[in-house]
Amino acid sequence: MKKAKKLLLQAASLIMAAVMFTGCYYPLTSKQKGWISQIEKYYPDDTFTYVGHSTVSMGVTSPSCISLDSENFPHVDVQIYEVDGKLYSNYPLYYHKEAVTEYFSDLIISCFGCDYVELEMTDTADKPLKYVSDEKYIEKYAIHHYIAYVYYEEGHAYPTEDELEEMALDYFQHITTDNDDRGNAFRLCFRRPGDSKHGKDLDMDYLFDFHNGVASLYNDKEKYQVFKGPLEDLI
């Protein structure tokens, strides 16, 4: 009897420890079931499976944020939550990623004259959960947050800094007023084909920023500001 009691106490301790580490279990509310119906309605070409509530920090599970598996994006923890009566999710980032990447790549090639570009998107901000077209998403929600490796073929000279300044100002004018206030920060790393240089070894490395009408260009390889000021005063 004492042995059985001891085993029960040990089992209870293990369960309590697991709950403390992983967070409490929260049932799916009727409102949250409605959230799942919403994302299924907006994106009928995907299949979603509820897997639990999301772990927000330090292993603590939030009752206000649910997690879903996506058939189209199997490695993504799709999250949905509500703020002031509006639903937000990280799903639109992945759903529109290909279109956003293509749009920014074409814009970079057009403005900076490189031969091709490899883009790493760094925008991680959740978006309103509602369906919009790729074009509308790019116009309203896409933030110019990325690292771009811009390639110039051998014999195709890199732009001079004066030329790059003009190219940057041209690019900044393509940023819409809808996403200006969200902060647009991106980096251009200049390479030759077959090159895999990073950091200090890059041929040229520039940081671009545009926020609330203020534009800046910074030479990160040589560590100095090329320009910074209101865009309307620079163009």
PDB file of C-alpha atoms in Angstrom:
ATOM      1  CA  MET A   1       0.000   0.000   0.000  1.00  0.00           C
ATOM      2  CA  LYS A   2       2.800   2.394   0.944  1.00  0.00           C
ATOM      3  CA  LYS A   3       4.623   1.500  -2.263  1.00  0.00           C
ATOM      4  CA  ALA A   4       1.531   2.206  -4.373  1.00  0.00           C
ATOM      5  CA  LYS A   5       1.000   5.513  -2.596  1.00  0.00           C
ATOM      6  CA  LYS A   6       4.630   6.454  -3.218  1.00  0.00           C
ATOM      7  CA  LEU A   7       4.287   5.650  -6.930  1.00  0.00           C
ATOM      8  CA  LEU A   8       1.140   7.774  -7.165  1.00  0.00           C
ATOM      9  CA  LEU A   9       2.915  10.709  -5.509  1.00  0.00           C
ATOM     10  CA  GLN A  10       5.843  10.342  -7.906  1.00  0.00           C
ATOM     11  CA  ALA A  11       3.502  10.258 -10.895  1.00  0.00           C
ATOM     12  CA  ALA A  12       1.673  13.356  -9.645  1.00  0.00           C
ATOM     13  CA  SER A  13       4.992  15.162  -9.196  1.00  0.00           C
ATOM     14  CA  LEU A  14       6.030  14.319 -12.748  1.00  0.00           C
ATOM     15  CA  ILE A  15       2.710  15.575 -14.126  1.00  0.00           C
ATOM     16  CA  MET A  16       3.010  18.822 -12.153  1.00  0.00           C
ATOM     17  CA  ALA A  17       6.566  19.317 -13.379  1.00  0.00           C
ATOM     18  CA  ALA A  18       5.477  18.749 -16.977  1.00  0.00           C
ATOM     19  CA  VAL A  19       2.652  21.258 -16.617  1.00  0.00           C
ATOM     20  CA  MET A  20       5.008  23.829 -15.077  1.00  0.00           C
ATOM     21  CA  PHE A  21       7.499  23.360 -17.899  1.00  0.00           C
ATOM     22  CA  THR A  22       5.173  23.275 -20.893  1.00  0.00           C
ATOM     23  CA  GLY A  23       2.399  25.511 -19.651  1.00  0.00           C
ATOM     24  CA  CYS A  24      -1.211  24.801 -18.759  1.00  0.00           C
ATOM     25  CA  TYR A  25      -3.645  23.061 -21.024  1.00  0.00           C
ATOM     26  CA  TYR A  26      -6.383  25.334 -22.290  1.00  0.00           C
ATOM     27  CA  PRO A  27      -9.514  24.108 -24.058  1.00  0.00           C
ATOM     28  CA  LEU A  28     -10.395  25.490 -27.474  1.00  0.00           C
ATOM     29  CA  THR A  29     -13.174  28.062 -27.019  1.00  0.00           C
ATOM     30  CA  SER A  30     -16.101  28.519 -29.375  1.00  0.00           C
ATOM     31  CA  LYS A  31     -14.644  31.896 -30.406  1.00  0.00           C
ATOM     32  CA  GLN A  32     -11.326  30.256 -31.261  1.00  0.00           C
ATOM     33  CA  LYS A  33     -13.119  27.592 -33.282  1.00  0.00           C
ATOM     34  CA  GLY A  34     -14.520  30.546 -35.225  1.00  0.00           C
ATOM     35  CA  TRP A  35     -10.953  31.751 -35.863  1.00  0.00           C
ATOM     36  CA  ILE A  36     -10.161  28.411 -37.478  1.00  0.00           C
ATOM     37  CA  SER A  37     -13.275  28.711 -39.611  1.00  0.00           C
ATOM     38  CA  GLN A  38     -12.101  32.161 -40.694  1.00  0.00           C
ATOM     39  CA  ILE A  39      -8.666  31.038 -41.841  1.00  0.00           C
ATOM     40  CA  GLU A  40     -10.221  28.058 -43.640  1.00  0.00           C
ATOM     41  CA  LYS A  41     -12.602  30.453 -45.383  1.00  0.00           C
ATOM     42  CA  TYR A  42      -9.819  32.859 -46.425  1.00  0.00           C
ATOM     43  CA  TYR A  43      -7.413  30.138 -47.605  1.00  0.00           C
ATOM     44  CA  PRO A  44      -9.479  27.196 -48.924  1.00  0.00           C
ATOM     45  CA  ASP A  45      -6.480  25.836 -50.857  1.00  0.00           C
ATOM     46  CA  ASP A  46      -4.824  24.816 -47.579  1.00  0.00           C
ATOM     47  CA  THR A  47      -5.776  22.372 -44.822  1.00  0.00           C
ATOM     48  CA  PHE A  48      -5.374  23.404 -41.185  1.00  0.00           C
ATOM     49  CA  THR A  49      -5.219  21.237 -38.078  1.00  0.00           C
ATOM     50  CA  TYR A  50      -5.520  22.580 -34.550  1.00  0.00           C
ATOM     51  CA  VAL A  51      -2.542  21.449 -32.421  1.00  0.00           C
ATOM     52  CA  GLY A  52      -2.953  23.477 -29.228  1.00  0.00           C
ATOM     53  CA  HIS A  53      -2.348  26.880 -27.746  1.00  0.00           C
ATOM     54  CA  SER A  54       0.862  28.688 -28.529  1.00  0.00           C
ATOM     55  CA  THR A  55       3.868  28.895 -26.257  1.00  0.00           C
ATOM     56  CA  VAL A  56       4.690  32.582 -26.041  1.00  0.00           C
ATOM     57  CA  SER A  57       7.775  32.745 -23.790  1.00  0.00           C
ATOM     58  CA  MET A  58       9.683  30.765 -21.163  1.00  0.00           C
ATOM     59  CA  GLY A  59       7.581  27.698 -21.891  1.00  0.00           C
ATOM     60  CA  VAL A  60       4.378  29.486 -20.866  1.00  0.00           C
ATOM     61  CA  THR A  61       1.322  28.716 -22.962  1.00  0.00           C
ATOM     62  CA  SER A  62      -1.063  31.551 -23.758  1.00  0.00           C
ATOM     63  CA  PRO A  63      -4.822  30.906 -23.669  1.00  0.00           C
ATOM     64  CA  SER A  64      -5.349  33.719 -26.176  1.00  0.00           C
ATOM     65  CA  CYS A  65      -3.179  32.389 -29.041  1.00  0.00           C
ATOM     66  CA  ILE A  66      -3.826  29.137 -30.900  1.00  0.00           C
ATOM     67  CA  SER A  67      -1.467  27.058 -33.044  1.00  0.00           C
ATOM     68  CA  LEU A  68      -2.331  25.255 -36.261  1.00  0.00           C
ATOM     69  CA  ASP A  69      -0.516  22.929 -38.624  1.00  0.00           C
ATOM     70  CA  SER A  70      -0.668  23.838 -42.313  1.00  0.00           C
ATOM     71  CA  GLU A  71      -0.560  21.267 -45.093  1.00  0.00           C
ATOM     72  CA  ASN A  72       0.964  23.774 -47.523  1.00  0.00           C
ATOM     73  CA  PHE A  73       3.566  25.021 -45.015  1.00  0.00           C
ATOM     74  CA  PRO A  74       4.340  21.937 -42.889  1.00  0.00           C
ATOM     75  CA  HIS A  75       7.292  23.511 -41.051  1.00  0.00           C
ATOM     76  CA  VAL A  76       5.361  26.601 -39.928  1.00  0.00           C
ATOM     77  CA  ASP A  77       3.686  26.996 -36.547  1.00  0.00           C
ATOM     78  CA  VAL A  78       0.647  28.955 -37.723  1.00  0.00           C
ATOM     79  CA  GLN A  79      -0.578  31.236 -34.951  1.00  0.00           C
ATOM     80  CA  ILE A  80      -3.813  33.195 -34.593  1.00  0.00           C
ATOM     81  CA  TYR A  81      -4.728  35.674 -31.866  1.00  0.00           C
ATOM     82  CA  GLU A  82      -7.035  38.615 -31.300  1.00  0.00           C
ATOM     83  CA  VAL A  83      -6.167  42.229 -30.475  1.00  0.00           C
ATOM     84  CA  ASP A  84      -8.916  44.808 -29.939  1.00  0.00           C
ATOM     85  CA  GLY A  85     -11.431  42.629 -31.767  1.00  0.00           C
ATOM     86  CA  LYS A  86      -9.173  42.049 -34.806  1.00  0.00           C
ATOM     87  CA  LEU A  87      -7.505  38.783 -35.745  1.00  0.00           C
ATOM     88  CA  TYR A  88      -3.783  38.600 -36.488  1.00  0.00           C
ATOM     89  CA  SER A  89      -1.649  35.764 -37.779  1.00  0.00           C
ATOM     90  CA  ASN A  90       1.798  34.948 -39.124  1.00  0.00           C
ATOM     91  CA  TYR A  91       0.188  32.934 -41.948  1.00  0.00           C
ATOM     92  CA  PRO A  92      -0.048  35.826 -44.493  1.00  0.00           C
ATOM     93  CA  LEU A  93       3.747  36.217 -44.310  1.00  0.00           C
ATOM     94  CA  TYR A  94       4.200  32.701 -45.675  1.00  0.00           C
ATOM     95  CA  TYR A  95       1.220  32.748 -48.020  1.00  0.00           C
ATOM     96  CA  HIS A  96       2.467  35.870 -49.844  1.00  0.00           C
ATOM     97  CA  LYS A  97       6.220  35.305 -49.407  1.00  0.00           C
ATOM     98  CA  GLU A  98       6.887  34.131 -52.971  1.00  0.00           C
ATOM     99  CA  ALA A  99       5.063  37.100 -54.515  1.00  0.00           C
ATOM    100  CA  VAL A 100       6.711  39.593 -52.141  1.00  0.00           C
ATOM    101  CA  THR A 101      10.174  38.163 -52.814  1.00  0.00           C
ATOM    102  CA  GLU A 102       9.617  38.335 -56.580  1.00  0.00           C
ATOM    103  CA  TYR A 103       8.334  41.919 -56.358  1.00  0.00           C
ATOM    104  CA  PHE A 104      11.288  43.185 -54.290  1.00  0.00           C
ATOM    105  CA  SER A 105      13.802  41.261 -56.424  1.00  0.00           C
ATOM    106  CA  ASP A 106      12.456  42.846 -59.611  1.00  0.00           C
ATOM    107  CA  LEU A 107      12.476  46.286 -57.955  1.00  0.00           C
ATOM    108  CA  ILE A 108      16.091  45.893 -56.814  1.00  0.00           C
ATOM    109  CA  ILE A 109      17.248  44.802 -60.277  1.00  0.00           C
ATOM    110  CA  SER A 110      15.357  47.709 -61.840  1.00  0.00           C
ATOM    111  CA  CYS A 111      16.689  50.372 -59.451  1.00  0.00           C
ATOM    112  CA  PHE A 112      20.234  49.138 -58.809  1.00  0.00           C
ATOM    113  CA  GLY A 113      21.062  47.611 -62.180  1.00  0.00           C
ATOM    114  CA  CYS A 114      22.437  44.311 -60.885  1.00  0.00           C
ATOM    115  CA  ASP A 115      22.282  41.139 -62.995  1.00  0.00           C
ATOM    116  CA  TYR A 116      20.426  39.062 -60.430  1.00  0.00           C
ATOM    117  CA  VAL A 117      19.652  39.026 -56.709  1.00  0.00           C
ATOM    118  CA  GLU A 118      19.183  36.557 -53.859  1.00  0.00           C
ATOM    119  CA  LEU A 119      16.730  37.826 -51.268  1.00  0.00           C
ATOM    120  CA  GLU A 120      16.335  36.815 -47.620  1.00  0.00           C
ATOM    121  CA  MET A 121      13.137  38.277 -46.169  1.00  0.00           C
ATOM    122  CA  THR A 122      13.489  39.406 -42.544  1.00  0.00           C
ATOM    123  CA  ASP A 123       9.986  40.789 -41.926  1.00  0.00           C
ATOM    124  CA  THR A 124       8.501  38.775 -39.026  1.00  0.00           C
ATOM    125  CA  ALA A 125       5.591  41.049 -38.058  1.00  0.00           C
ATOM    126  CA  ASP A 126       2.197  39.334 -37.902  1.00  0.00           C
ATOM    127  CA  LYS A 127      -0.485  40.649 -40.241  1.00  0.00           C
ATOM    128  CA  PRO A 128      -4.268  41.046 -40.062  1.00  0.00           C
ATOM    129  CA  LEU A 129      -5.952  37.735 -40.759  1.00  0.00           C
ATOM    130  CA  LYS A 130      -7.963  38.383 -43.901  1.00  0.00           C
ATOM    131  CA  TYR A 131      -7.545  37.393 -47.502  1.00  0.00           C
ATOM    132  CA  VAL A 132      -6.147  39.946 -49.926  1.00  0.00           C
ATOM    133  CA  SER A 133      -4.536  39.492 -53.322  1.00  0.00           C
ATOM    134  CA  ASP A 134      -0.752  39.429 -53.670  1.00  0.00           C
ATOM    135  CA  GLU A 135      -0.884  42.893 -55.239  1.00  0.00           C
ATOM    136  CA  LYS A 136      -2.941  44.362 -52.380  1.00  0.00           C
ATOM    137  CA  TYR A 137      -0.772  42.665 -49.759  1.00  0.00           C
ATOM    138  CA  ILE A 138       2.398  44.131 -51.291  1.00  0.00           C
ATOM    139  CA  GLU A 139       0.823  47.586 -51.460  1.00  0.00           C
ATOM    140  CA  LYS A 140      -0.596  47.612 -47.942  1.00  0.00           C
ATOM    141  CA  TYR A 141       1.422  45.245 -45.750  1.00  0.00           C
ATOM    142  CA  ALA A 142       4.763  44.312 -47.328  1.00  0.00           C
ATOM    143  CA  ILE A 143       7.632  45.917 -45.432  1.00  0.00           C
ATOM    144  CA  HIS A 144      11.006  46.446 -47.078  1.00  0.00           C
ATOM    145  CA  HIS A 145      12.817  44.269 -44.533  1.00  0.00           C
ATOM    146  CA  TYR A 146      15.351  41.987 -46.160  1.00  0.00           C
ATOM    147  CA  ILE A 147      18.986  41.170 -46.868  1.00  0.00           C
ATOM    148  CA  ALA A 148      19.706  41.238 -50.599  1.00  0.00           C
ATOM    149  CA  TYR A 149      22.787  39.724 -52.186  1.00  0.00           C
ATOM    150  CA  VAL A 150      23.100  41.669 -55.426  1.00  0.00           C
ATOM    151  CA  TYR A 151      25.281  40.118 -58.126  1.00  0.00           C
ATOM    152  CA  TYR A 152      27.103  41.937 -60.911  1.00  0.00           C
ATOM    153  CA  GLU A 153      28.636  39.787 -63.630  1.00  0.00           C
ATOM    154  CA  GLU A 154      32.381  40.049 -64.288  1.00  0.00           C
ATOM    155  CA  GLY A 155      32.942  43.097 -66.474  1.00  0.00           C
ATOM    156  CA  HIS A 156      29.771  44.768 -65.109  1.00  0.00           C
ATOM    157  CA  ALA A 157      31.131  47.469 -62.790  1.00  0.00           C
ATOM    158  CA  TYR A 158      29.608  48.063 -59.379  1.00  0.00           C
ATOM    159  CA  PRO A 159      27.905  51.452 -59.079  1.00  0.00           C
ATOM    160  CA  THR A 160      29.960  54.268 -57.609  1.00  0.00           C
ATOM    161  CA  GLU A 161      28.730  55.667 -54.312  1.00  0.00           C
ATOM    162  CA  ASP A 162      27.351  58.751 -56.058  1.00  0.00           C
ATOM    163  CA  GLU A 163      25.441  56.473 -58.453  1.00  0.00           C
ATOM    164  CA  LEU A 164      24.272  54.323 -55.539  1.00  0.00           C
ATOM    165  CA  GLU A 165      22.950  57.410 -53.778  1.00  0.00           C
ATOM    166  CA  GLU A 166      20.794  58.266 -56.804  1.00  0.00           C
ATOM    167  CA  MET A 167      19.643  54.655 -57.106  1.00  0.00           C
ATOM    168  CA  ALA A 168      18.703  54.571 -53.419  1.00  0.00           C
ATOM    169  CA  LEU A 169      16.626  57.742 -53.682  1.00  0.00           C
ATOM    170  CA  ASP A 170      14.871  56.259 -56.714  1.00  0.00           C
ATOM    171  CA  TYR A 171      14.125  53.096 -54.738  1.00  0.00           C
ATOM    172  CA  PHE A 172      12.807  54.984 -51.700  1.00  0.00           C
ATOM    173  CA  GLN A 173      10.198  56.653 -53.896  1.00  0.00           C
ATOM    174  CA  HIS A 174       8.680  53.209 -54.559  1.00  0.00           C
ATOM    175  CA  ILE A 175       7.850  52.750 -50.866  1.00  0.00           C
ATOM    176  CA  THR A 176       4.160  53.487 -50.376  1.00  0.00           C
ATOM    177  CA  THR A 177       2.779  55.775 -47.690  1.00  0.00           C
ATOM    178  CA  ASP A 178       0.836  52.762 -46.317  1.00  0.00           C
ATOM    179  CA  ASN A 179       3.990  51.046 -45.068  1.00  0.00           C
ATOM    180  CA  ASP A 180       6.249  54.079 -44.575  1.00  0.00           C
ATOM    181  CA  ASP A 181       5.444  54.340 -40.846  1.00  0.00           C
ATOM    182  CA  ARG A 182       6.310  50.682 -40.192  1.00  0.00           C
ATOM    183  CA  GLY A 183      10.016  51.238 -40.772  1.00  0.00           C
ATOM    184  CA  ASN A 184      11.735  49.900 -43.860  1.00  0.00           C
ATOM    185  CA  ALA A 185      15.277  48.679 -43.276  1.00  0.00           C
ATOM    186  CA  PHE A 186      17.202  46.570 -45.757  1.00  0.00           C
ATOM    187  CA  ARG A 187      20.746  45.671 -46.687  1.00  0.00           C
ATOM    188  CA  LEU A 188      22.472  45.282 -50.052  1.00  0.00           C
ATOM    189  CA  CYS A 189      25.522  43.005 -50.109  1.00  0.00           C
ATOM    190  CA  PHE A 190      27.478  43.259 -53.372  1.00  0.00           C
ATOM    191  CA  ARG A 191      28.966  40.084 -54.872  1.00  0.00           C
ATOM    192  CA  ARG A 192      30.363  38.565 -58.037  1.00  0.00           C
ATOM    193  CA  PRO A 193      28.867  35.315 -59.441  1.00  0.00           C
ATOM    194  CA  GLY A 194      30.116  32.304 -57.478  1.00  0.00           C
ATOM    195  CA  ASP A 195      31.054  34.548 -54.542  1.00  0.00           C
ATOM    196  CA  SER A 196      29.907  33.664 -51.023  1.00  0.00           C
ATOM    197  CA  LYS A 197      31.524  36.478 -49.054  1.00  0.00           C
ATOM    198  CA  HIS A 198      29.917  37.732 -45.862  1.00  0.00           C
ATOM    199  CA  GLY A 199      30.515  40.554 -43.394  1.00  0.00           C
ATOM    200  CA  LYS A 200      33.818  42.419 -43.696  1.00  0.00           C
ATOM    201  CA  ASP A 201      34.829  40.397 -46.765  1.00  0.00           C
ATOM    202  CA  LEU A 202      31.978  41.756 -48.895  1.00  0.00           C
ATOM    203  CA  ASP A 203      33.027  43.945 -51.823  1.00  0.00           C
ATOM    204  CA  MET A 204      30.414  46.558 -50.862  1.00  0.00           C
ATOM    205  CA  ASP A 205      27.876  46.526 -48.008  1.00  0.00           C
ATOM    206  CA  TYR A 206      25.200  49.198 -47.539  1.00  0.00           C
ATOM    207  CA  LEU A 207      22.322  49.632 -45.090  1.00  0.00           C
ATOM    208  CA  PHE A 208      19.174  51.437 -46.240  1.00  0.00           C
ATOM    209  CA  ASP A 209      16.467  52.842 -43.986  1.00  0.00           C
ATOM    210  CA  PHE A 210      13.229  54.694 -44.643  1.00  0.00           C
ATOM    211  CA  HIS A 211      10.853  55.597 -41.817  1.00  0.00           C
ATOM    212  CA  ASN A 212       8.260  58.367 -41.491  1.00  0.00           C
ATOM    213  CA  GLY A 213       9.612  60.150 -44.550  1.00  0.00           C
ATOM    214  CA  VAL A 214      13.254  60.087 -43.412  1.00  0.00           C
ATOM    215  CA  ALA A 215      15.668  58.222 -45.690  1.00  0.00           C
ATOM    216  CA  SER A 216      19.215  57.142 -44.950  1.00  0.00           C
ATOM    217  CA  LEU A 217      22.071  55.277 -46.606  1.00  0.00           C
ATOM    218  CA  TYR A 218      24.962  53.893 -44.529  1.00  0.00           C
ATOM    219  CA  ASN A 219      28.219  52.347 -45.739  1.00  0.00           C
ATOM    220  CA  ASP A 220      28.510  49.392 -43.358  1.00  0.00           C
ATOM    221  CA  LYS A 221      31.847  48.210 -44.740  1.00  0.00           C
ATOM    222  CA  GLU A 222      33.611  51.525 -44.186  1.00  0.00           C
ATOM    223  CA  LYS A 223      31.327  52.626 -41.299  1.00  0.00           C
ATOM    224  CA  TYR A 224      30.065  56.051 -42.327  1.00  0.00           C
ATOM    225  CA  GLN A 225      26.762  57.742 -43.190  1.00  0.00           C
ATOM    226  CA  VAL A 226      26.332  58.558 -46.877  1.00  0.00           C
ATOM    227  CA  PHE A 227      23.153  60.581 -46.373  1.00  0.00           C
ATOM    228  CA  LYS A 228      20.238  60.960 -43.990  1.00  0.00           C
ATOM    229  CA  GLY A 229      17.293  63.338 -44.095  1.00  0.00           C
ATOM    230  CA  PRO A 230      13.706  63.887 -45.223  1.00  0.00           C
ATOM    231  CA  LEU A 231      13.261  62.257 -48.622  1.00  0.00           C
ATOM    232  CA  GLU A 232      11.554  65.332 -50.041  1.00  0.00           C
ATOM    233  CA  ASP A 233      14.701  67.366 -49.288  1.00  0.00           C
ATOM    234  CA  LEU A 234      17.013  64.781 -50.879  1.00  0.00           C
ATOM    235  CA  ILE A 235      15.308  64.226 -54.208  1.00  0.00           C
TER     236      ILE A 235
END
